[in-house]
Amino acid sequence: MTDRTVVLATRNPGKLRELARILGAEEPGCAQVRLAGLDEFPDAPDVPETGATFEENALLKARAIAACTGLPAVADDSGLCVDALNGMPGVLSARWAGRHGDDRANLELVLAQVADVPEARLGARFVCAAALVVPGSAALLVPGGTTPPEPPAAREWVVTGQVEGRLIRAPRGTGGFGYDPIFLPDGFGQTTAEMTAGAKDAISHRGRAFRALAPFIATACQGS
């Protein structure tokens, strides 16, 4: 596998395409970077999201995949933070209703929880933390039985992106996923589920986080 391969900690091909779009548009130095998903690494672990913040979870996943593959790894964690729910669902967004990844149940539970909240208090934001971990090189064997030097430490970067908006009372749109059908970004008349992929990339929390991470990926790969 090329030494310019970067592993994205996902088995979702849509996320791979999204990161490829963003890297290609933002960083000429990333043009030669090959993105690989976890489907190419059947032994890669499913890393539990046990962190208390989006940043902690992104780093947990990126560290684990970099250690498993020996390659630079990118991971993200994201979610919806609702003002009236004291910032929740937050890091629990994907399993707010109890079962991980049940988008419809999660969305319906949030709507039920804010049913009596006045319109003026329906402020919310999508937040994404994206992490890049580049593993350190293996220690070199030293002739003569002397103690080998410590291997270089892994290099790590973590960035965040967010988009402010508010919740609406009923789902609109069929694009996107998760809470997109009930999130109206500030300054827009469409939910993120009603936007085209390109329009959503331009303003989304994930788009902003990955664009902020792109120069670090380019630099890390050039130096690998």
Coordinates of N, CA and C in Angstrom, one line a residue, residues 53-189:
T53 N -16.1 14.1 25.3 CA -16.2 15.2 24.3 C -16.0 14.6 22.9
F54 N -16.4 15.4 21.9 CA -16.2 15.0 20.5 C -14.7 14.9 20.2
E55 N -13.9 15.8 20.8 CA -12.5 15.7 20.5 C -11.9 14.4 21.1
E56 N -12.3 14.0 22.3 CA -11.8 12.8 22.9 C -12.1 11.6 22.0
N57 N -13.4 11.5 21.6 CA -13.8 10.4 20.8 C -13.1 10.3 19.4
A58 N -12.9 11.4 18.8 CA -12.2 11.4 17.5 C -10.8 11.0 17.7
L59 N -10.1 11.4 18.7 CA -8.7 11.0 19.0 C -8.7 9.5 19.4
L60 N -9.6 9.0 20.2 CA -9.6 7.6 20.5 C -9.6 6.7 19.3
K61 N -10.5 7.1 18.3 CA -10.7 6.3 17.1 C -9.4 6.4 16.2
A62 N -8.9 7.6 16.0 CA -7.8 7.8 15.1 C -6.5 7.1 15.7
R63 N -6.3 7.2 17.0 CA -5.2 6.5 17.6 C -5.3 5.0 17.4
A64 N -6.4 4.4 17.7 CA -6.6 3.0 17.5 C -6.4 2.5 16.1
I65 N -6.9 3.3 15.1 CA -6.7 2.8 13.7 C -5.3 3.1 13.3
A66 N -4.7 4.1 13.7 CA -3.2 4.3 13.3 C -2.4 3.2 13.9
A67 N -2.7 2.8 15.2 CA -1.9 1.8 15.8 C -2.1 0.4 15.1
C68 N -3.3 0.2 14.7 CA -3.7 -1.1 14.0 C -3.1 -1.2 12.6
T69 N -3.1 -0.1 11.8 CA -2.7 -0.2 10.4 C -1.3 0.3 10.2
G70 N -0.7 1.0 11.1 CA 0.6 1.6 10.9 C 0.6 2.7 9.9
L71 N -0.6 3.3 9.6 CA -0.7 4.3 8.6 C -1.4 5.6 9.3
P72 N -1.2 6.8 8.7 CA -1.9 7.9 9.2 C -3.4 7.6 9.2
A73 N -4.1 8.0 10.2 CA -5.5 7.8 10.4 C -6.3 9.0 10.7
V74 N -7.5 9.2 10.1 CA -8.4 10.3 10.3 C -9.7 9.7 10.9
A75 N -10.2 10.4 11.9 CA -11.4 10.0 12.5 C -12.2 11.2 12.9
D76 N -13.5 11.1 13.0 CA -14.3 12.2 13.5 C -15.4 11.7 14.4
D77 N -15.9 12.7 15.2 CA -17.1 12.4 16.0 C -17.9 13.7 15.9
S78 N -19.2 13.6 15.8 CA -20.0 14.7 15.6 C -21.4 14.5 16.2
G79 N -22.1 15.6 16.4 CA -23.5 15.4 16.9 C -24.2 16.8 17.0
L80 N -25.4 16.7 17.5 CA -26.3 17.8 17.6 C -26.3 18.3 19.1
C81 N -26.2 19.6 19.3 CA -26.2 20.2 20.6 C -27.4 21.2 20.7
V82 N -28.3 20.9 21.5 CA -29.6 21.7 21.6 C -29.5 22.6 22.8
D83 N -29.7 23.9 22.7 CA -29.7 24.8 23.8 C -30.6 24.4 24.9
A84 N -31.9 24.1 24.5 CA -32.9 23.8 25.5 C -32.7 22.5 26.2
L85 N -31.8 21.7 25.7 CA -31.5 20.4 26.3 C -30.1 20.4 26.9
N86 N -29.6 21.6 27.3 CA -28.3 21.8 27.9 C -27.2 21.2 27.1
G87 N -27.3 21.4 25.8 CA -26.2 20.9 24.9 C -26.3 19.4 24.5
M88 N -27.3 18.7 25.0 CA -27.5 17.4 24.6 C -28.3 17.3 23.3
P89 N -28.3 16.2 22.5 CA -27.7 14.9 22.8 C -26.2 14.9 22.8
G90 N -25.5 15.9 22.1 CA -24.1 15.9 22.2 C -23.4 14.7 21.7
V91 N -22.4 14.2 22.5 CA -21.7 13.0 22.1 C -22.6 11.7 22.1
L92 N -23.8 11.8 22.6 CA -24.7 10.7 22.6 C -25.7 10.8 21.4
S93 N -25.4 11.7 20.5 CA -26.4 11.9 19.4 C -26.8 10.6 18.6
A94 N -25.8 9.8 18.4 CA -26.1 8.6 17.5 C -26.9 7.5 18.3
R95 N -26.9 7.6 19.6 CA -27.6 6.6 20.4 C -28.6 7.2 21.4
W96 N -29.1 8.4 21.1 CA -29.9 9.2 22.0 C -31.2 8.4 22.4
A97 N -31.7 7.6 21.5 CA -33.0 6.9 21.8 C -32.7 5.5 22.3
G98 N -31.4 5.2 22.5 CA -31.0 3.9 23.1 C -30.3 3.0 22.2
R99 N -30.6 2.9 20.9 CA -29.9 2.0 20.0 C -29.1 2.8 19.0
H100 N -27.8 2.4 18.9 CA -26.9 3.2 18.1 C -27.4 3.2 16.6
G101 N -27.4 4.4 16.0 CA -27.7 4.5 14.6 C -29.2 4.5 14.2
D102 N -30.1 4.6 15.2 CA -31.5 4.6 14.8 C -31.9 6.1 14.6
D103 N -31.6 6.6 13.4 CA -31.8 8.0 13.1 C -33.2 8.5 13.4
R104 N -34.2 7.7 13.0 CA -35.6 8.1 13.1 C -36.0 8.2 14.6
A105 N -35.6 7.2 15.4 CA -36.0 7.2 16.8 C -35.3 8.4 17.5
N106 N -34.0 8.6 17.2 CA -33.3 9.7 17.8 C -34.0 11.1 17.5
L107 N -34.3 11.3 16.2 CA -34.9 12.5 15.8 C -36.3 12.7 16.5
E108 N -37.1 11.7 16.5 CA -38.4 11.8 17.1 C -38.3 12.0 18.6
L109 N -37.3 11.5 19.3 CA -37.1 11.7 20.7 C -36.8 13.2 21.0
V110 N -35.9 13.7 20.2 CA -35.5 15.1 20.4 C -36.7 16.0 20.1
L111 N -37.5 15.8 19.1 CA -38.7 16.6 18.9 C -39.7 16.5 20.0
A112 N -39.8 15.3 20.6 CA -40.7 15.1 21.7 C -40.2 15.9 22.9
Q113 N -38.9 15.9 23.1 CA -38.3 16.6 24.3 C -38.4 18.1 24.2
V114 N -38.5 18.7 23.0 CA -38.6 20.1 22.8 C -40.0 20.5 22.4
A115 N -41.0 19.7 22.5 CA -42.3 19.9 22.1 C -42.9 21.2 22.7
D116 N -42.6 21.4 24.0 CA -43.2 22.5 24.8 C -42.2 23.7 24.9
V117 N -41.1 23.6 24.2 CA -40.1 24.7 24.3 C -40.5 25.8 23.3
P118 N -40.5 27.1 23.7 CA -40.8 28.2 22.8 C -39.9 28.2 21.6
E119 N -40.4 28.7 20.5 CA -39.6 28.9 19.3 C -38.3 29.6 19.5
A120 N -38.3 30.6 20.4 CA -37.1 31.4 20.6 C -36.0 30.6 21.3
R121 N -36.3 29.5 21.9 CA -35.3 28.7 22.6 C -34.9 27.4 21.9
L122 N -35.2 27.4 20.6 CA -34.9 26.2 19.8 C -33.5 26.3 19.1
G123 N -32.7 27.1 19.6 CA -31.3 27.2 19.1 C -30.6 25.9 19.2
A124 N -29.7 25.6 18.2 CA -29.0 24.4 18.2 C -27.8 24.5 17.3
R125 N -26.9 23.6 17.4 CA -25.7 23.6 16.5 C -25.3 22.2 16.3
F126 N -24.7 21.9 15.1 CA -24.0 20.7 14.8 C -22.5 20.9 15.1
V127 N -21.9 20.0 15.7 CA -20.5 20.1 16.1 C -19.7 18.9 15.6
C128 N -18.6 19.1 15.0 CA -17.7 17.9 14.6 C -16.3 18.2 15.0
A129 N -15.7 17.2 15.6 CA -14.3 17.1 15.8 C -13.6 16.1 14.9
A130 N -12.5 16.5 14.2 CA -11.8 15.6 13.3 C -10.4 15.5 13.8
A131 N -9.9 14.3 13.8 CA -8.5 14.1 14.3 C -7.7 13.4 13.3
L132 N -6.4 13.7 13.3 CA -5.4 13.0 12.4 C -4.3 12.5 13.4
V133 N -4.0 11.2 13.3 CA -2.9 10.6 14.0 C -1.9 10.0 13.0
V134 N -0.7 10.4 13.1 CA 0.4 9.8 12.3 C 1.3 9.0 13.2
P135 N 1.3 7.7 13.0 CA 2.1 6.8 13.9 C 3.6 7.1 13.9
G136 N 4.3 7.0 15.0 CA 5.7 7.1 15.0 C 6.4 5.9 14.2
S137 N 7.6 6.1 13.7 CA 8.3 5.1 13.1 C 8.8 4.0 14.1
A138 N 8.9 2.8 13.6 CA 9.4 1.7 14.5 C 10.9 2.0 14.9
A139 N 11.3 1.6 16.1 CA 12.6 1.7 16.5 C 13.6 0.9 15.7
L140 N 14.7 1.5 15.3 CA 15.7 0.7 14.6 C 16.5 -0.2 15.5
L141 N 16.9 -1.4 14.9 CA 17.7 -2.3 15.7 C 19.2 -1.7 15.7
V142 N 19.8 -1.7 16.8 CA 21.1 -1.2 16.9 C 22.1 -2.4 17.0
P143 N 23.2 -2.4 16.2 CA 24.1 -3.5 16.2 C 24.9 -3.5 17.6
G144 N 25.3 -4.7 18.0 CA 26.2 -4.8 19.2 C 25.4 -4.9 20.5
G145 N 24.1 -5.1 20.4 CA 23.3 -5.4 21.6 C 23.0 -4.2 22.4
T146 N 23.3 -3.0 21.9 CA 22.9 -1.8 22.7 C 21.4 -1.6 22.7
T147 N 21.0 -0.8 23.6 CA 19.6 -0.5 23.8 C 19.1 0.3 22.6
P148 N 18.1 -0.1 21.9 CA 17.6 0.7 20.7 C 17.0 2.0 21.2
P149 N 17.1 3.1 20.4 CA 16.4 4.3 20.8 C 14.9 4.2 20.9
E150 N 14.3 5.1 21.6 CA 12.9 5.1 21.7 C 12.3 5.5 20.3
P151 N 11.3 4.9 19.8 CA 10.7 5.3 18.6 C 10.1 6.6 18.7
P152 N 10.1 7.4 17.6 CA 9.4 8.7 17.6 C 8.0 8.6 18.0
A153 N 7.5 9.6 18.8 CA 6.1 9.6 19.2 C 5.2 9.8 18.0
A154 N 4.0 9.4 18.2 CA 3.0 9.7 17.1 C 2.7 11.2 17.1
R155 N 2.3 11.7 16.0 CA 1.9 13.1 15.9 C 0.4 13.1 15.8
E156 N -0.2 14.1 16.4 CA -1.6 14.2 16.5 C -2.1 15.6 16.3
W157 N -3.2 15.7 15.6 CA -3.9 17.0 15.4 C -5.4 16.8 15.6
V158 N -6.1 17.7 16.2 CA -7.5 17.6 16.3 C -8.1 19.0 16.1
V159 N -9.1 19.1 15.3 CA -9.8 20.4 15.0 C -11.3 20.3 15.1
T160 N -12.0 21.4 15.2 CA -13.4 21.3 15.3 C -14.1 22.3 14.3
G161 N -15.3 21.9 13.9 CA -16.1 22.8 13.1 C -17.5 22.7 13.6
Q162 N -18.2 23.8 13.4 CA -19.6 23.8 13.9 C -20.5 24.7 13.0
V163 N -21.7 24.4 12.9 CA -22.7 25.3 12.2 C -23.9 25.6 13.1
E164 N -24.2 26.9 13.3 CA -25.2 27.3 14.2 C -26.6 27.3 13.4
G165 N -27.6 27.1 14.1 CA -29.0 27.1 13.5 C -30.0 26.9 14.6
R166 N -31.1 26.3 14.2 CA -32.2 26.0 15.1 C -33.0 24.8 14.7
L167 N -33.8 24.3 15.6 CA -34.6 23.1 15.3 C -35.9 23.6 14.7
I168 N -36.5 22.8 13.8 CA -37.9 23.0 13.4 C -38.8 21.9 14.0
R169 N -40.1 22.1 13.9 CA -41.0 21.2 14.6 C -41.3 19.9 13.9
A170 N -41.1 19.8 12.6 CA -41.4 18.6 11.8 C -40.3 18.4 10.7
P171 N -39.9 17.2 10.4 CA -38.9 16.9 9.5 C -39.2 17.4 8.1
R172 N -38.1 17.9 7.4 CA -38.2 18.4 6.0 C -37.0 17.9 5.3
G173 N -37.3 17.3 4.1 CA -36.1 16.9 3.2 C -35.8 15.4 3.4
T174 N -35.2 14.9 2.3 CA -34.9 13.5 2.3 C -33.4 13.2 2.2
G175 N -32.6 14.3 2.1 CA -31.1 14.1 2.0 C -30.5 14.0 3.3
G176 N -29.2 13.9 3.3 CA -28.4 13.8 4.6 C -28.8 12.6 5.4
F177 N -28.6 12.8 6.7 CA -28.9 11.7 7.6 C -29.0 12.3 9.0
G178 N -29.3 11.4 10.0 CA -29.4 11.8 11.4 C -30.4 12.9 11.6
Y179 N -30.0 14.0 12.2 CA -30.9 15.1 12.5 C -31.1 16.1 11.5
D180 N -30.5 15.9 10.3 CA -30.6 16.9 9.2 C -32.0 17.4 8.9
P181 N -33.0 16.5 8.9 CA -34.3 17.0 8.5 C -35.0 18.0 9.5
I182 N -34.4 18.1 10.7 CA -35.0 19.1 11.6 C -34.1 20.2 12.0
F183 N -33.0 20.4 11.2 CA -32.0 21.4 11.5 C -32.0 22.4 10.4
L184 N -32.3 23.7 10.8 CA -32.3 24.8 9.8 C -31.1 25.7 10.2
P185 N -30.1 25.7 9.3 CA -28.9 26.5 9.5 C -29.2 28.0 9.5
D186 N -28.5 28.8 10.3 CA -28.7 30.2 10.3 C -28.5 30.8 8.9
G187 N -29.4 31.7 8.5 CA -29.3 32.3 7.2 C -29.8 31.5 6.0
F188 N -30.4 30.4 6.3 CA -30.9 29.5 5.2 C -32.3 29.2 5.4
G189 N -33.1 29.0 4.3 CA -34.5 28.6 4.4 C -34.7 27.1 4.2

